[in-house]
Amino acid sequence: MNAQTIRAEWLSNVRGDVLAGITVALALIPEAIAFSIIAGVDPMVGLYASFCIAVVIAIVGGRPGMISAATGSMALVMVVLVRDFGLEYLLAATILTGVVQFILGLLKVGRFISFIPYSVVLGFVNSLAILIFLAQLPFLIGASLPVYAMAAATIGIILVLPRFTRAVPAPLVAIVVMTGVAIGTGLQILSVGDLGTITRSLPLFHLPMVPFSIETLLIILPYSVTLVIVGLLESLLTASIIDEMTDTRSDKNREVKGQGIANCVAGCFGGMAGCAMIGQSVINVTSGGRGRLSSMTAGLFLIFLIIVLGDLVEQIPMAALVGVMVMVAIGTFEWQSVRDIAKIPRSDAFVMLATIAIVVYTHDLAKGVLAGVVLAALAMAYKMSVISVSASIRDDGVKIYTVHGQLFFGTMAAFIDLFDYAGDPEKIEIDFQASHIWDQSAVEAIARVIDKYQQENKSVYVTGLDIESQKTLDKGFS
């Protein structure tokens, strides 16, 4: 990494990155505690994980400005492991997850993110926005009037303040103001401290106390594999979204390796596995964060809050953080996709809606995205499997079949049945100008058609081939 790259990624937006990082750190605390509770572990496990991952990924990650920490999607995978085997096995699974991710980064699997259709990406983004919103409802349903008022005031500050100044991120101002109001008025409302106790101590290096055996590996491997899949899907898709938001490009393979290193470090310091967080990443970018310094600041300020300002942090009202996350959900949702749903192909609309439904119903990103990819592939296969011909007869008596659609193993049988071998004239021309020959099955289909015509003592000419189709045909007949 040369000096120019260091300046661009670390020092080109110091003020914006620092303020955005502080905002993210404040929003990370309740989420990290909540995710720890989901996984069935002490709140500090999630907080330590968020600190370690945010700091490490700032250095080794491939997407500056993206925030990685403990996440709900990863926490859901850990529930059974923690319940059946305890925290130490979770830490071992976290380290194994990191090792596998690092190896996959070396194998350059980041390139395969391009195989995820845009309709699935839209489904991913919209489903996460819905999940972020739904996660706030327990704090609002049945709450007192001051909670609603504070959440509404937080949203109001976030909406109005940018019209007057963008010097300080509006979510940060909202959190500080609402915390001051809560402390100053002595409001008895739910606060961060009510979610779990914050221990004011630094994480210590600790290798998991588990037997180093095949039996242990067989226990943690299934969970680690699932964590790898969920973590990489969420991280790479989030990186693509931040790429689009900032009009910059990320190094996906470096990000995969970075996620692996970060999880290894987290596991060695008492933290659970994590990955990129779309909600926090959106907060970071919309608050002005662009470089690696924003993620580094988020991690360092998080541990500063825990160690130095733990008592104050526990008094942050959840209503303020709920207001921030509601705005994140609204900003994350791709509203244009709703307006365009009648314009896009039905198959793409179905894939997007199916992805949303599966993710929201299962709260499992991997299932939703994988199902969306499979559905998109099936839709594409169906479209490609449609092949037809249009026939016409020239003045010289030659019958011309113009082929429409792709000729490959999936359309081979249908292609052979398109011709009237007995009723056609003596000379036939098969025009592939509107088609393409993909594989040996296509070559074999053409050979069979020619053979059937020859059995009727008729001549066949193949025309209109593009360069690649001609090469495939020549190789097949050579």
Coordinates of C-alpha atoms in Angstrom, one line a residue:
M1 CA 0.0 0.0 0.0
N2 CA 1.6 3.2 -1.2
A3 CA 1.4 6.7 0.4
Q4 CA -1.2 7.9 -2.0
T5 CA -3.5 5.0 -1.2
I6 CA -3.1 5.5 2.5
R7 CA -4.0 9.2 2.2
A8 CA -7.0 8.4 0.0
E9 CA -8.4 5.6 2.3
W10 CA -7.4 7.0 5.7
L11 CA -6.8 10.8 5.6
S12 CA -8.9 12.2 2.8
N13 CA -12.1 12.7 4.9
V14 CA -10.8 12.8 8.5
R15 CA -13.6 15.0 10.0
G16 CA -16.4 13.2 8.2
D17 CA -15.0 9.7 9.1
V18 CA -14.5 10.5 12.8
L19 CA -18.0 12.0 13.3
A20 CA -19.6 9.2 11.3
G21 CA -17.6 6.6 13.3
I22 CA -18.8 8.1 16.6
T23 CA -22.4 7.9 15.4
V24 CA -22.0 4.3 14.4
A25 CA -20.4 3.4 17.7
L26 CA -23.4 4.7 19.7
A27 CA -25.8 2.8 17.5
L28 CA -23.6 -0.4 17.7
I29 CA -24.0 -0.8 21.5
P30 CA -27.6 -1.7 21.8
E31 CA -27.5 -3.9 18.7
A32 CA -24.4 -5.8 19.9
I33 CA -26.1 -6.4 23.3
A34 CA -29.3 -7.5 21.6
F35 CA -27.5 -9.9 19.3
S36 CA -25.6 -11.4 22.3
I37 CA -28.9 -12.0 24.0
I38 CA -30.2 -13.7 20.8
A39 CA -27.1 -16.0 20.8
G40 CA -27.6 -16.8 24.5
V41 CA -24.2 -15.3 25.6
D42 CA -23.1 -12.4 27.9
P43 CA -23.6 -9.0 26.3
M44 CA -19.8 -8.3 26.4
V45 CA -19.3 -11.2 23.9
G46 CA -21.1 -9.1 21.3
L47 CA -19.5 -5.8 22.3
Y48 CA -16.0 -7.3 22.2
A49 CA -16.7 -8.9 18.9
S50 CA -17.9 -5.5 17.5
F51 CA -14.8 -3.7 18.7
C52 CA -12.4 -6.3 17.4
I53 CA -14.1 -6.8 14.0
A54 CA -14.6 -3.0 13.4
V55 CA -10.9 -2.2 14.2
V56 CA -9.4 -5.2 12.3
I57 CA -11.6 -4.8 9.2
A58 CA -10.7 -1.1 9.0
I59 CA -7.1 -2.3 8.3
V60 CA -7.5 -5.4 6.3
G61 CA -10.9 -5.1 4.7
G62 CA -11.6 -4.4 1.0
R63 CA -14.4 -1.9 1.3
P64 CA -13.5 1.4 3.0
G65 CA -16.5 3.0 4.7
M66 CA -18.3 -0.4 5.4
I67 CA -19.0 -1.3 9.0
S68 CA -18.6 -4.9 10.2
A69 CA -19.4 -6.1 13.7
A70 CA -21.6 -8.7 15.5
T71 CA -24.8 -9.2 13.6
G72 CA -28.3 -10.7 14.1
S73 CA -28.1 -13.0 11.1
M74 CA -24.9 -14.6 12.5
A75 CA -26.3 -14.7 16.1
L76 CA -29.2 -16.8 14.9
V77 CA -26.9 -19.5 13.7
M78 CA -25.2 -19.7 17.0
V79 CA -28.2 -20.3 19.3
V80 CA -28.2 -24.1 19.2
L81 CA -24.4 -24.4 19.5
V82 CA -24.3 -22.2 22.6
R83 CA -27.3 -24.0 24.1
D84 CA -25.9 -27.4 23.6
F85 CA -22.1 -26.9 24.0
G86 CA -21.5 -23.5 25.6
L87 CA -19.5 -20.3 24.9
E88 CA -16.1 -22.0 24.5
Y89 CA -17.3 -24.0 21.5
L90 CA -18.8 -20.8 20.0
L91 CA -15.4 -19.1 20.2
A92 CA -13.8 -22.1 18.5
A93 CA -16.5 -22.0 15.8
T94 CA -15.8 -18.3 15.3
I95 CA -12.0 -18.9 14.8
L96 CA -12.8 -21.8 12.4
T97 CA -15.2 -19.5 10.5
G98 CA -12.4 -17.0 10.1
V99 CA -9.9 -19.6 8.9
V100 CA -12.3 -20.9 6.2
Q101 CA -13.2 -17.3 5.1
F102 CA -9.5 -16.5 4.8
I103 CA -8.9 -19.6 2.6
L104 CA -11.9 -18.7 0.5
G105 CA -10.4 -15.2 0.1
L106 CA -7.2 -16.8 -1.2
L107 CA -9.2 -18.8 -3.7
K108 CA -10.8 -15.5 -4.9
V109 CA -14.4 -16.5 -4.3
G110 CA -15.3 -12.8 -4.1
R111 CA -15.7 -12.7 -7.9
F112 CA -18.8 -14.9 -7.6
I113 CA -20.8 -12.1 -6.1
S114 CA -21.4 -11.0 -9.7
F115 CA -23.5 -14.2 -10.2
I116 CA -26.1 -12.9 -7.8
P117 CA -28.9 -11.3 -10.0
Y118 CA -29.9 -7.8 -9.3
S119 CA -33.5 -8.9 -8.5
V120 CA -32.0 -10.9 -5.6
V121 CA -29.9 -8.0 -4.5
L122 CA -33.0 -5.8 -4.4
G123 CA -34.8 -8.5 -2.4
F124 CA -31.8 -8.7 0.0
V125 CA -31.8 -4.9 0.6
N126 CA -35.5 -4.6 1.0
S127 CA -35.8 -7.6 3.3
L128 CA -33.1 -6.3 5.5
A129 CA -34.8 -2.9 5.6
I130 CA -38.0 -4.6 6.7
L131 CA -36.1 -6.7 9.3
I132 CA -34.4 -3.5 10.7
F133 CA -37.9 -1.9 11.0
L134 CA -39.5 -5.0 12.6
A135 CA -36.7 -5.2 15.1
Q136 CA -37.7 -1.8 16.5
L137 CA -41.4 -2.7 17.0
P138 CA -40.9 -4.5 20.4
F139 CA -39.5 -1.2 21.8
L140 CA -42.6 0.7 20.5
I141 CA -45.6 -1.7 21.0
G142 CA -47.3 -0.9 24.3
A143 CA -44.7 1.8 25.1
S144 CA -45.6 4.9 27.1
L145 CA -46.3 8.3 25.4
P146 CA -42.8 9.7 26.2
V147 CA -41.2 6.9 24.3
Y148 CA -43.3 7.7 21.2
A149 CA -42.6 11.4 21.6
M150 CA -38.8 10.8 21.9
A151 CA -38.7 8.5 18.9
A152 CA -40.7 11.0 16.9
A153 CA -38.4 13.9 18.0
T154 CA -35.4 11.8 17.0
I155 CA -36.8 11.2 13.5
G156 CA -37.7 14.9 13.3
I157 CA -34.1 16.0 14.1
I158 CA -32.7 13.6 11.5
L159 CA -35.1 14.9 8.9
V160 CA -34.8 18.6 9.7
L161 CA -31.2 19.3 10.8
P162 CA -29.6 18.5 7.4
R163 CA -31.6 21.4 5.9
F164 CA -29.7 23.8 8.1
T165 CA -26.3 22.2 8.5
R166 CA -24.4 19.0 7.7
A167 CA -21.4 19.8 9.8
V168 CA -22.4 17.2 12.4
P169 CA -24.3 13.9 11.5
A170 CA -27.9 14.4 12.4
P171 CA -28.3 10.9 14.0
L172 CA -25.4 11.8 16.4
V173 CA -27.1 15.1 17.3
A174 CA -30.4 13.3 17.9
I175 CA -28.8 10.7 20.2
V176 CA -26.9 13.3 22.2
V177 CA -29.9 15.6 22.5
M178 CA -32.4 12.8 23.5
T179 CA -29.9 11.4 26.0
G180 CA -29.6 14.9 27.6
V181 CA -33.4 15.2 27.7
A182 CA -33.8 11.8 29.3
I183 CA -31.2 12.4 32.0
G184 CA -32.2 16.1 32.6
T185 CA -35.9 15.2 33.0
G186 CA -35.4 12.0 34.8
L187 CA -37.7 10.1 32.4
Q188 CA -38.3 6.5 33.5
I189 CA -38.0 4.9 30.0
L190 CA -36.1 1.9 28.6
S191 CA -32.4 2.6 28.2
V192 CA -29.4 0.8 26.9
G193 CA -28.4 -0.4 30.4
D194 CA -31.8 -2.2 30.7
L195 CA -30.8 -4.6 27.9
G196 CA -27.7 -5.9 29.7
T197 CA -24.8 -5.0 32.0
I198 CA -21.8 -3.4 30.5
T199 CA -18.6 -4.6 32.1
R200 CA -15.9 -1.8 32.0
S201 CA -12.9 -3.9 31.0
L202 CA -10.8 -4.5 27.9
P203 CA -11.0 -7.8 26.1
L204 CA -8.3 -10.3 27.0
F205 CA -6.5 -12.8 24.7
H206 CA -8.1 -16.2 25.3
L207 CA -7.9 -19.4 23.3
P208 CA -11.1 -21.5 23.4
M209 CA -10.9 -24.1 26.2
V210 CA -12.1 -27.1 24.0
P211 CA -10.5 -30.4 23.3
F212 CA -8.3 -30.3 20.2
S213 CA -9.8 -33.3 18.5
I214 CA -11.8 -34.5 15.5
E215 CA -14.9 -34.8 17.7
T216 CA -14.7 -31.1 18.4
L217 CA -14.2 -30.3 14.7
L218 CA -17.2 -32.3 13.8
I219 CA -19.3 -30.4 16.4
I220 CA -18.3 -26.9 15.3
L221 CA -17.8 -27.5 11.5
P222 CA -21.5 -27.4 10.5
Y223 CA -22.1 -24.1 12.4
S224 CA -18.9 -22.6 11.0
V225 CA -19.8 -23.5 7.4
T226 CA -23.2 -21.8 7.9
L227 CA -21.5 -18.8 9.5
V228 CA -19.1 -18.6 6.5
I229 CA -22.0 -18.6 4.0
V230 CA -24.2 -16.1 5.9
G231 CA -21.2 -13.8 6.7
L232 CA -19.8 -13.7 3.1
L233 CA -23.2 -13.3 1.5
E234 CA -24.1 -10.4 3.8
S235 CA -20.7 -8.8 3.6
L236 CA -20.3 -9.0 -0.2
L237 CA -23.8 -7.8 -0.9
T238 CA -23.4 -5.0 1.5
A239 CA -20.1 -4.1 -0.2
S240 CA -21.9 -4.0 -3.5
I241 CA -24.5 -1.6 -2.1
I242 CA -21.9 0.7 -0.6
D243 CA -20.1 0.6 -3.9
E244 CA -23.2 2.0 -5.5
M245 CA -23.9 4.5 -2.8
T246 CA -20.4 6.0 -2.9
D247 CA -19.8 5.4 -6.7
T248 CA -16.6 3.6 -5.9
R249 CA -15.3 0.0 -6.3
S250 CA -14.3 -2.4 -3.6
D251 CA -11.9 -5.3 -3.5
K252 CA -14.2 -8.2 -2.9
N253 CA -11.5 -10.9 -2.5
R254 CA -9.6 -8.7 0.0
E255 CA -12.9 -8.2 1.9
V256 CA -13.4 -12.0 2.1
K257 CA -9.9 -12.4 3.6
G258 CA -10.4 -9.4 5.9
Q259 CA -13.6 -10.9 7.3
G260 CA -11.7 -14.1 8.0
I261 CA -8.9 -12.3 9.8
A262 CA -11.4 -10.2 11.8
N263 CA -13.3 -13.2 12.9
C264 CA -10.2 -15.1 13.9
V265 CA -9.1 -12.1 16.1
A266 CA -12.6 -11.8 17.6
G267 CA -12.7 -15.4 18.5
C268 CA -9.3 -15.1 20.3
F269 CA -10.5 -12.1 22.3
G270 CA -13.8 -13.5 23.6
G271 CA -16.0 -12.3 20.7
M272 CA -18.6 -14.0 18.5
A273 CA -18.4 -14.2 14.7
G274 CA -19.6 -11.2 12.8
C275 CA -19.8 -9.7 9.3
A276 CA -20.8 -6.5 7.5
M277 CA -23.8 -4.6 8.7
I278 CA -26.0 -3.0 6.1
G279 CA -27.8 -0.8 8.6
Q280 CA -24.7 0.5 10.3
S281 CA -22.9 0.9 6.9
V282 CA -25.8 3.0 5.7
I283 CA -25.6 5.1 8.9
N284 CA -21.9 5.6 8.3
V285 CA -22.2 6.6 4.7
T286 CA -25.1 8.9 5.1
S287 CA -23.4 10.5 8.1
G288 CA -20.4 11.3 5.9
G289 CA -18.1 8.3 6.5
R290 CA -16.2 7.2 3.4
G291 CA -12.7 5.9 4.5
R292 CA -11.2 3.3 6.7
L293 CA -10.9 5.8 9.5
S294 CA -14.7 5.7 10.0
S295 CA -14.7 1.9 10.8
M296 CA -11.6 2.3 13.0
T297 CA -13.2 5.2 14.9
A298 CA -16.4 3.2 15.4
G299 CA -14.4 0.4 17.0
L300 CA -12.1 2.5 19.1
F301 CA -14.9 4.8 20.3
L302 CA -17.0 1.8 21.1
I303 CA -14.4 0.5 23.5
F304 CA -13.9 4.0 24.9
L305 CA -17.6 4.2 25.6
I306 CA -17.5 0.8 27.3
I307 CA -14.4 1.5 29.5
V308 CA -14.7 5.3 30.2
L309 CA -18.3 6.2 29.7
G310 CA -20.0 3.0 30.6
D311 CA -22.3 4.6 33.1
L312 CA -23.4 7.3 30.7
V313 CA -23.9 4.9 27.8
E314 CA -26.3 2.8 29.9
Q315 CA -28.5 5.9 30.2
I316 CA -28.9 6.4 26.4
P317 CA -32.7 6.0 25.8
M318 CA -33.6 3.2 23.5
A319 CA -36.3 5.4 22.0
A320 CA -33.6 7.6 20.5
L321 CA -31.8 4.6 19.0
V322 CA -35.1 3.2 17.7
G323 CA -35.8 6.5 15.9
V324 CA -32.4 6.3 14.3
M325 CA -32.9 2.7 13.1
V326 CA -36.4 3.5 11.8
M327 CA -34.8 6.2 9.6
V328 CA -32.1 3.7 8.6
A329 CA -34.8 1.2 7.5
I330 CA -36.6 3.9 5.5
G331 CA -33.3 5.0 3.8
T332 CA -32.2 1.4 3.1
F333 CA -35.4 0.3 1.4
E334 CA -35.3 0.6 -2.4
W335 CA -38.6 2.5 -2.9
Q336 CA -37.9 2.7 -6.7
S337 CA -38.2 -1.1 -6.9
V338 CA -41.9 -0.8 -5.7
R339 CA -42.6 1.9 -8.3
D340 CA -41.0 -0.1 -11.0
I341 CA -42.5 -3.5 -10.1
A342 CA -45.1 -3.3 -12.9
K343 CA -42.5 -2.4 -15.5
I344 CA -39.9 -5.1 -14.8
P345 CA -40.2 -8.7 -16.1
R346 CA -42.6 -10.8 -14.1
S347 CA -39.9 -13.3 -13.3
D348 CA -37.6 -10.6 -11.8
A349 CA -40.5 -9.2 -9.7
F350 CA -41.3 -12.7 -8.5
V351 CA -37.6 -13.4 -7.6
M352 CA -37.4 -10.1 -5.6
L353 CA -40.6 -10.7 -3.7
A354 CA -39.7 -14.4 -3.0
T355 CA -36.3 -13.3 -1.6
I356 CA -38.0 -10.7 0.6
A357 CA -40.6 -13.2 1.8
I358 CA -38.1 -15.9 2.7
V359 CA -35.6 -13.7 4.5
V360 CA -38.3 -11.9 6.5
Y361 CA -40.1 -15.2 7.4
T362 CA -37.0 -17.1 8.3
H363 CA -34.8 -14.2 9.4
D364 CA -32.1 -16.2 7.5
L365 CA -30.3 -14.2 4.9
A366 CA -28.5 -17.3 3.4
K367 CA -31.8 -19.1 2.8
G368 CA -33.4 -16.1 1.1
V369 CA -30.5 -15.3 -1.1
L370 CA -29.8 -18.9 -2.1
A371 CA -33.5 -19.4 -2.9
G372 CA -33.5 -16.2 -4.9
V373 CA -30.5 -17.3 -6.9
V374 CA -32.0 -20.7 -7.6
L375 CA -35.3 -19.1 -8.7
A376 CA -33.5 -16.6 -10.9
A377 CA -31.5 -19.4 -12.5
L378 CA -34.7 -21.5 -13.1
A379 CA -36.3 -18.4 -14.7
M380 CA -33.3 -17.9 -16.9
A381 CA -33.2 -21.6 -17.9
Y382 CA -36.9 -21.4 -18.8
K383 CA -36.3 -18.4 -21.0
M384 CA -33.4 -20.0 -22.7
S385 CA -35.2 -23.3 -23.2
V386 CA -37.7 -21.6 -25.5
I387 CA -36.7 -22.1 -29.1
S388 CA -38.8 -21.5 -32.3
V389 CA -38.5 -21.1 -36.0
S390 CA -40.2 -18.9 -38.6
A391 CA -40.5 -20.4 -42.1
S392 CA -40.7 -18.7 -45.5
I393 CA -40.1 -19.8 -49.1
R394 CA -37.9 -17.8 -51.5
D395 CA -38.7 -17.2 -55.1
D396 CA -36.2 -19.9 -56.1
G397 CA -38.1 -22.5 -54.1
V398 CA -35.7 -22.7 -51.1
K399 CA -37.5 -23.0 -47.8
I400 CA -35.8 -20.8 -45.1
Y401 CA -36.1 -21.7 -41.4
T402 CA -35.0 -18.7 -39.2
V403 CA -34.2 -20.0 -35.7
H404 CA -35.1 -17.9 -32.7
G405 CA -33.7 -18.7 -29.3
Q406 CA -30.6 -20.4 -27.9
L407 CA -29.5 -23.8 -29.1
F408 CA -27.9 -25.9 -26.4
F409 CA -28.5 -29.2 -24.5
G410 CA -31.8 -27.9 -23.0
T411 CA -33.3 -27.0 -26.4
M412 CA -31.8 -29.9 -28.4
A413 CA -34.9 -32.1 -28.5
A414 CA -37.3 -29.2 -29.2
F415 CA -35.1 -28.0 -32.1
I416 CA -35.1 -31.4 -33.9
D417 CA -38.9 -31.4 -33.8
L418 CA -39.4 -28.0 -35.4
F419 CA -38.9 -29.1 -39.0
D420 CA -41.2 -30.7 -41.6
Y421 CA -38.8 -33.3 -43.0
A422 CA -41.2 -35.1 -45.3
G423 CA -43.2 -32.0 -46.5
D424 CA -40.4 -29.6 -47.2
P425 CA -39.0 -28.9 -50.7
E426 CA -35.7 -30.3 -51.9
K427 CA -33.5 -27.4 -50.6
I428 CA -33.7 -26.1 -47.1
E429 CA -31.7 -23.2 -45.5
I430 CA -31.5 -23.0 -41.7
D431 CA -30.7 -19.4 -40.7
F432 CA -29.0 -18.9 -37.2
Q433 CA -28.7 -15.1 -37.5
A434 CA -31.1 -14.8 -34.5
S435 CA -29.7 -17.7 -32.5
H436 CA -26.5 -19.0 -31.0
I437 CA -24.9 -22.4 -30.9
W438 CA -23.5 -23.1 -27.4
D439 CA -22.3 -26.7 -27.0
Q440 CA -21.8 -30.1 -28.4
S441 CA -25.4 -31.0 -27.9
A442 CA -26.3 -28.1 -30.3
V443 CA -23.9 -29.5 -32.8
E444 CA -25.4 -32.9 -32.5
A445 CA -28.9 -31.5 -32.9
I446 CA -27.9 -29.8 -36.2
A447 CA -26.2 -33.1 -37.4
R448 CA -29.4 -35.0 -36.7
V449 CA -31.6 -32.5 -38.6
I450 CA -29.2 -32.7 -41.6
D451 CA -29.2 -36.5 -41.4
K452 CA -33.1 -36.6 -41.4
Y453 CA -33.3 -34.4 -44.4
Q454 CA -30.6 -36.4 -46.2
Q455 CA -32.7 -39.5 -45.6
E456 CA -35.4 -37.7 -47.6
N457 CA -32.8 -36.9 -50.3
K458 CA -32.9 -33.2 -49.5
S459 CA -30.1 -30.7 -49.2
V460 CA -29.6 -28.5 -46.1
Y461 CA -27.6 -25.3 -45.8
V462 CA -26.7 -23.7 -42.4
T463 CA -26.3 -19.9 -42.6
G464 CA -26.1 -16.8 -40.4
L465 CA -23.7 -18.2 -37.8
D466 CA -21.8 -15.8 -35.7
I467 CA -18.0 -16.3 -35.2
E468 CA -18.3 -18.3 -32.0
S469 CA -21.1 -20.5 -33.3
Q470 CA -19.1 -21.2 -36.4
K471 CA -16.1 -22.3 -34.4
T472 CA -18.3 -24.5 -32.2
L473 CA -19.9 -26.1 -35.3
D474 CA -16.6 -26.6 -37.1
K475 CA -15.0 -28.3 -34.0
G476 CA -18.0 -30.5 -33.7
F477 CA -17.9 -31.7 -37.3
S478 CA -14.1 -32.0 -37.5

